[in-house]
XYZ file of C-alpha atoms in Angstrom:
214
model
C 14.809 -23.944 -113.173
C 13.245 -27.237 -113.592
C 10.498 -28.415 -111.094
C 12.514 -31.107 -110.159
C 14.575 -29.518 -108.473
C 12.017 -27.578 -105.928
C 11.752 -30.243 -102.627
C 8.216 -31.041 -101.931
C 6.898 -30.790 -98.671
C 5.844 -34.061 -98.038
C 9.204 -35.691 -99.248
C 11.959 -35.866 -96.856
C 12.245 -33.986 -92.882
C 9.826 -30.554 -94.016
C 6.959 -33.367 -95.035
C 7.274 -35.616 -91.316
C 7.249 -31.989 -89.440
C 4.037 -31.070 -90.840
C 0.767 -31.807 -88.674
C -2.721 -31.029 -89.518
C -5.433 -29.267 -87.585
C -7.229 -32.686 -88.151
C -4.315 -34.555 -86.280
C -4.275 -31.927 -83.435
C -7.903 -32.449 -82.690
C -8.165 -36.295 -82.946
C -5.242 -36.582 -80.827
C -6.564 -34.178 -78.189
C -9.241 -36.441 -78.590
C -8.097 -39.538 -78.111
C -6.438 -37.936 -74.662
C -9.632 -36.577 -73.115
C -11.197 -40.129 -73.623
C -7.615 -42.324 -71.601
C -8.381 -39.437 -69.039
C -11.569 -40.067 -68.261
C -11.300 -44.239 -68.504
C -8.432 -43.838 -65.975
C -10.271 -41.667 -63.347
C -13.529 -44.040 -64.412
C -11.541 -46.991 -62.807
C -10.610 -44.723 -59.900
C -14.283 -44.389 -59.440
C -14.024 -40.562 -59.626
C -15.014 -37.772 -61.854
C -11.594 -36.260 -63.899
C -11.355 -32.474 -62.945
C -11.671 -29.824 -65.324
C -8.474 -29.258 -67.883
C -6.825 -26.554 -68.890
C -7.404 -24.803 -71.700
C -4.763 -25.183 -73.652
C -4.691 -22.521 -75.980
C -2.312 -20.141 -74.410
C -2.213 -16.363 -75.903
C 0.909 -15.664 -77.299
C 3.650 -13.636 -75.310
C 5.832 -12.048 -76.728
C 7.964 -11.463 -73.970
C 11.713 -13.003 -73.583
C 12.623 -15.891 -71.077
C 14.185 -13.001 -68.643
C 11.101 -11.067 -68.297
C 8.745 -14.342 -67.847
C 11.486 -15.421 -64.953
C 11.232 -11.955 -63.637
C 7.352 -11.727 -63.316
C 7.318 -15.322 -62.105
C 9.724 -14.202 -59.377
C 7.593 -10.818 -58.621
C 4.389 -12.942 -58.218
C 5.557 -15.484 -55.838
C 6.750 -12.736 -53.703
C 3.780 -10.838 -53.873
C 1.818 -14.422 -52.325
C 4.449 -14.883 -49.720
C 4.138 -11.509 -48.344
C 0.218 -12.097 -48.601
C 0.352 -14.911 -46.309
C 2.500 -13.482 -44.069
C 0.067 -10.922 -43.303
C -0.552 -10.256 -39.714
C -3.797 -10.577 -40.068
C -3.605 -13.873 -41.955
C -1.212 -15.002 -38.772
C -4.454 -15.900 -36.709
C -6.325 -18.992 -37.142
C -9.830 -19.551 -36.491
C -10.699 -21.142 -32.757
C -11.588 -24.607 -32.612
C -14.929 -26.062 -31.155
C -13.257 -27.567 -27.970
C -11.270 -24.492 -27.475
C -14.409 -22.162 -28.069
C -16.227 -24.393 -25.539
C -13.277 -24.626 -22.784
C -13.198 -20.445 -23.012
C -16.787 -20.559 -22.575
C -16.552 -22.713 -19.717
C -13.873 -19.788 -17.890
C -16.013 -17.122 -18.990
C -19.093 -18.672 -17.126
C -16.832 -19.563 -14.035
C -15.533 -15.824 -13.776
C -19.414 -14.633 -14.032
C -20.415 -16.745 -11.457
C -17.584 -15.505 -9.029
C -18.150 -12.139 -9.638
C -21.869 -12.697 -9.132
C -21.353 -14.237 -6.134
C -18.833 -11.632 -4.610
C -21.239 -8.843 -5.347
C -23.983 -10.518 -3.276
C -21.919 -10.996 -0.469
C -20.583 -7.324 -0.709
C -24.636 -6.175 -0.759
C -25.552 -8.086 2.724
C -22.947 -6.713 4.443
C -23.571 -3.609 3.145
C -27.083 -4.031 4.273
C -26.407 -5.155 7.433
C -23.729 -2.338 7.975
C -26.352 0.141 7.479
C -28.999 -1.400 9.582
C -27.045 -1.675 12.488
C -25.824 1.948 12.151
C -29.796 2.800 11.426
C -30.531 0.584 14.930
C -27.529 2.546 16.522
C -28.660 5.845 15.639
C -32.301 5.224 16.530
C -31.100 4.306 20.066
C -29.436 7.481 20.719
C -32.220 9.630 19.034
C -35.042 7.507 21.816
C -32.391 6.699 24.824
C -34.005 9.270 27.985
C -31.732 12.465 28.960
C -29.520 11.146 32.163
C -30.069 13.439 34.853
C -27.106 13.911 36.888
C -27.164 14.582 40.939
C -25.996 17.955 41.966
C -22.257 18.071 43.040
C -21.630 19.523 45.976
C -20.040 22.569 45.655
C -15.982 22.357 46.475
C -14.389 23.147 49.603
C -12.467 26.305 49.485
C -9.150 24.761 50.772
C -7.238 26.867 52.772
C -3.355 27.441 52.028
C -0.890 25.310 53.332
C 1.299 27.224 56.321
C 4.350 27.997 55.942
C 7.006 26.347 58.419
C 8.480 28.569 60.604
C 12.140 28.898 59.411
C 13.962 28.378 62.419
C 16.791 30.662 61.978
C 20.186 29.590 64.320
C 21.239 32.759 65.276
C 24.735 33.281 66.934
C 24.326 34.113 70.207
C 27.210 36.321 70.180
C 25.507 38.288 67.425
C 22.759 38.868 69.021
C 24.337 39.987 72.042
C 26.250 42.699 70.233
C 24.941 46.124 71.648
C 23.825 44.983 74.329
C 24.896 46.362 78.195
C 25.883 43.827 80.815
C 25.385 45.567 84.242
C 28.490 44.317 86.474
C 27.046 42.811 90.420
C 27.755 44.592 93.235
C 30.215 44.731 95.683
C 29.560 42.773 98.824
C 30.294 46.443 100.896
C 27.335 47.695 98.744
C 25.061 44.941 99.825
C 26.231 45.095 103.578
C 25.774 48.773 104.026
C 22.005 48.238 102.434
C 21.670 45.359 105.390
C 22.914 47.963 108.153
C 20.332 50.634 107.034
C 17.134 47.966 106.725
C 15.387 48.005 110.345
C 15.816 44.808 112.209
C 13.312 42.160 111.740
C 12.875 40.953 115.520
C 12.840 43.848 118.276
C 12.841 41.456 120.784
C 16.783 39.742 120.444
C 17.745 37.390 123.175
C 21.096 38.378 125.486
C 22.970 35.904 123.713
C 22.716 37.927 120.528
C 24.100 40.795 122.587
C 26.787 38.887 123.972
C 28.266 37.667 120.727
C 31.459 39.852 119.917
C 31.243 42.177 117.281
C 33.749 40.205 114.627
C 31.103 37.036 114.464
C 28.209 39.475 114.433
C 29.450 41.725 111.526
C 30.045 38.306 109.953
C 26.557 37.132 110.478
C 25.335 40.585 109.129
C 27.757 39.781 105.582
C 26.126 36.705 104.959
């Protein structure tokens, strides 16, 4: 095989595909300096670039996607943290809490000194009460008179109707006399004048035995 048939490498598409480590660095060159003449017309300093000589991976575009995907989970869950939930307190909030914090101390302050005098005067009147009694002189009291025995109440007579015919039952009821009974007793008592004037004697005997009935 002649050599002219063998392409040479700086004929044709292999030859314009071809750079040199020479070209690499010049150009990288070339873009540091534009970098820093446009942030010099900014008036500020470039930051610091990348290195950009990556280490090879060897992995396939599926695993690279998959890590990718595992690490921004991993920082999402991070921030959601519950303890990275709380922010730090401002200075005006820091100073308004202060401000309640003082206020509640100097209620509570003022509270308990009000509780302690009238605690203190409680017990000093209580002291002044008891030393009263303890000193006050015994109170002698007259002598009572000793009670009246009082005598008991009478009882009323219970007046008792009784029925007259029972309480005559049993008893006797002598009958009077006859008037012959009491005339005969008359003849036999002596007479009461001896001395009777002649007109007595002259009466007939009817009227006088009348006169001697009544």
């Amino acid at each position: 095989m002649s050599d002219s048939l063998i392409p040479s490498l700086s004929d044709g598409q292999v030859g314009s595909r071809f750079v040199t480590e020479h070209e690499i660095d010049s150009a990288r060159a070339r873009r540091d300096e534009q970098w820093k003449a446009a942030y010099a017309r900014l008036g500020q300093e470039p930051p610091p670039q990348q290195q950009e000589d990556a280490v090879y991976d060897g992995r396939s575009l599926a695993e690279k996607l998959a890590a990718n995907r595992v690490a921004k989970q991993e920082e999402w869950e991070e921030k959601n943290k519950l303890a990275n939930q709380f922010r730090a307190l401002e200075e005006d909030e820091i100073m308004f809490l202060d401000s309640i914090r003082e206020k509640q101390e100097e209620e509570e302050r003022i509270r308990k000194e009000m509780d302690g005098e009238e605690l203190k005067s409680f017990r000093e009147a209580v002291a002044a009460r008891t030393s009263t009694t303890n000193n006050a002189p015994p109170v002698i009291s007259p002598p009572q008179p000793a009670p009246v025995p009082s005598k008991p109440a009478a009882k009323p007579a219970v007046s008792a109707k009784k029925d007259p015919k029972k309480s005559l039952k049993g008893l006797i009821v002598k009958k009077k006399a006859k008037p012959a009974a009491a005339a005969t007793t008359s003849e036999k008592a002596p007479p009461a004048n001896k001395g009777s004037s002649p007109a007595d004697d002259e009466l007939p005997s009817a009227k006088r035995r009348k006169v001697s009935t009544t």
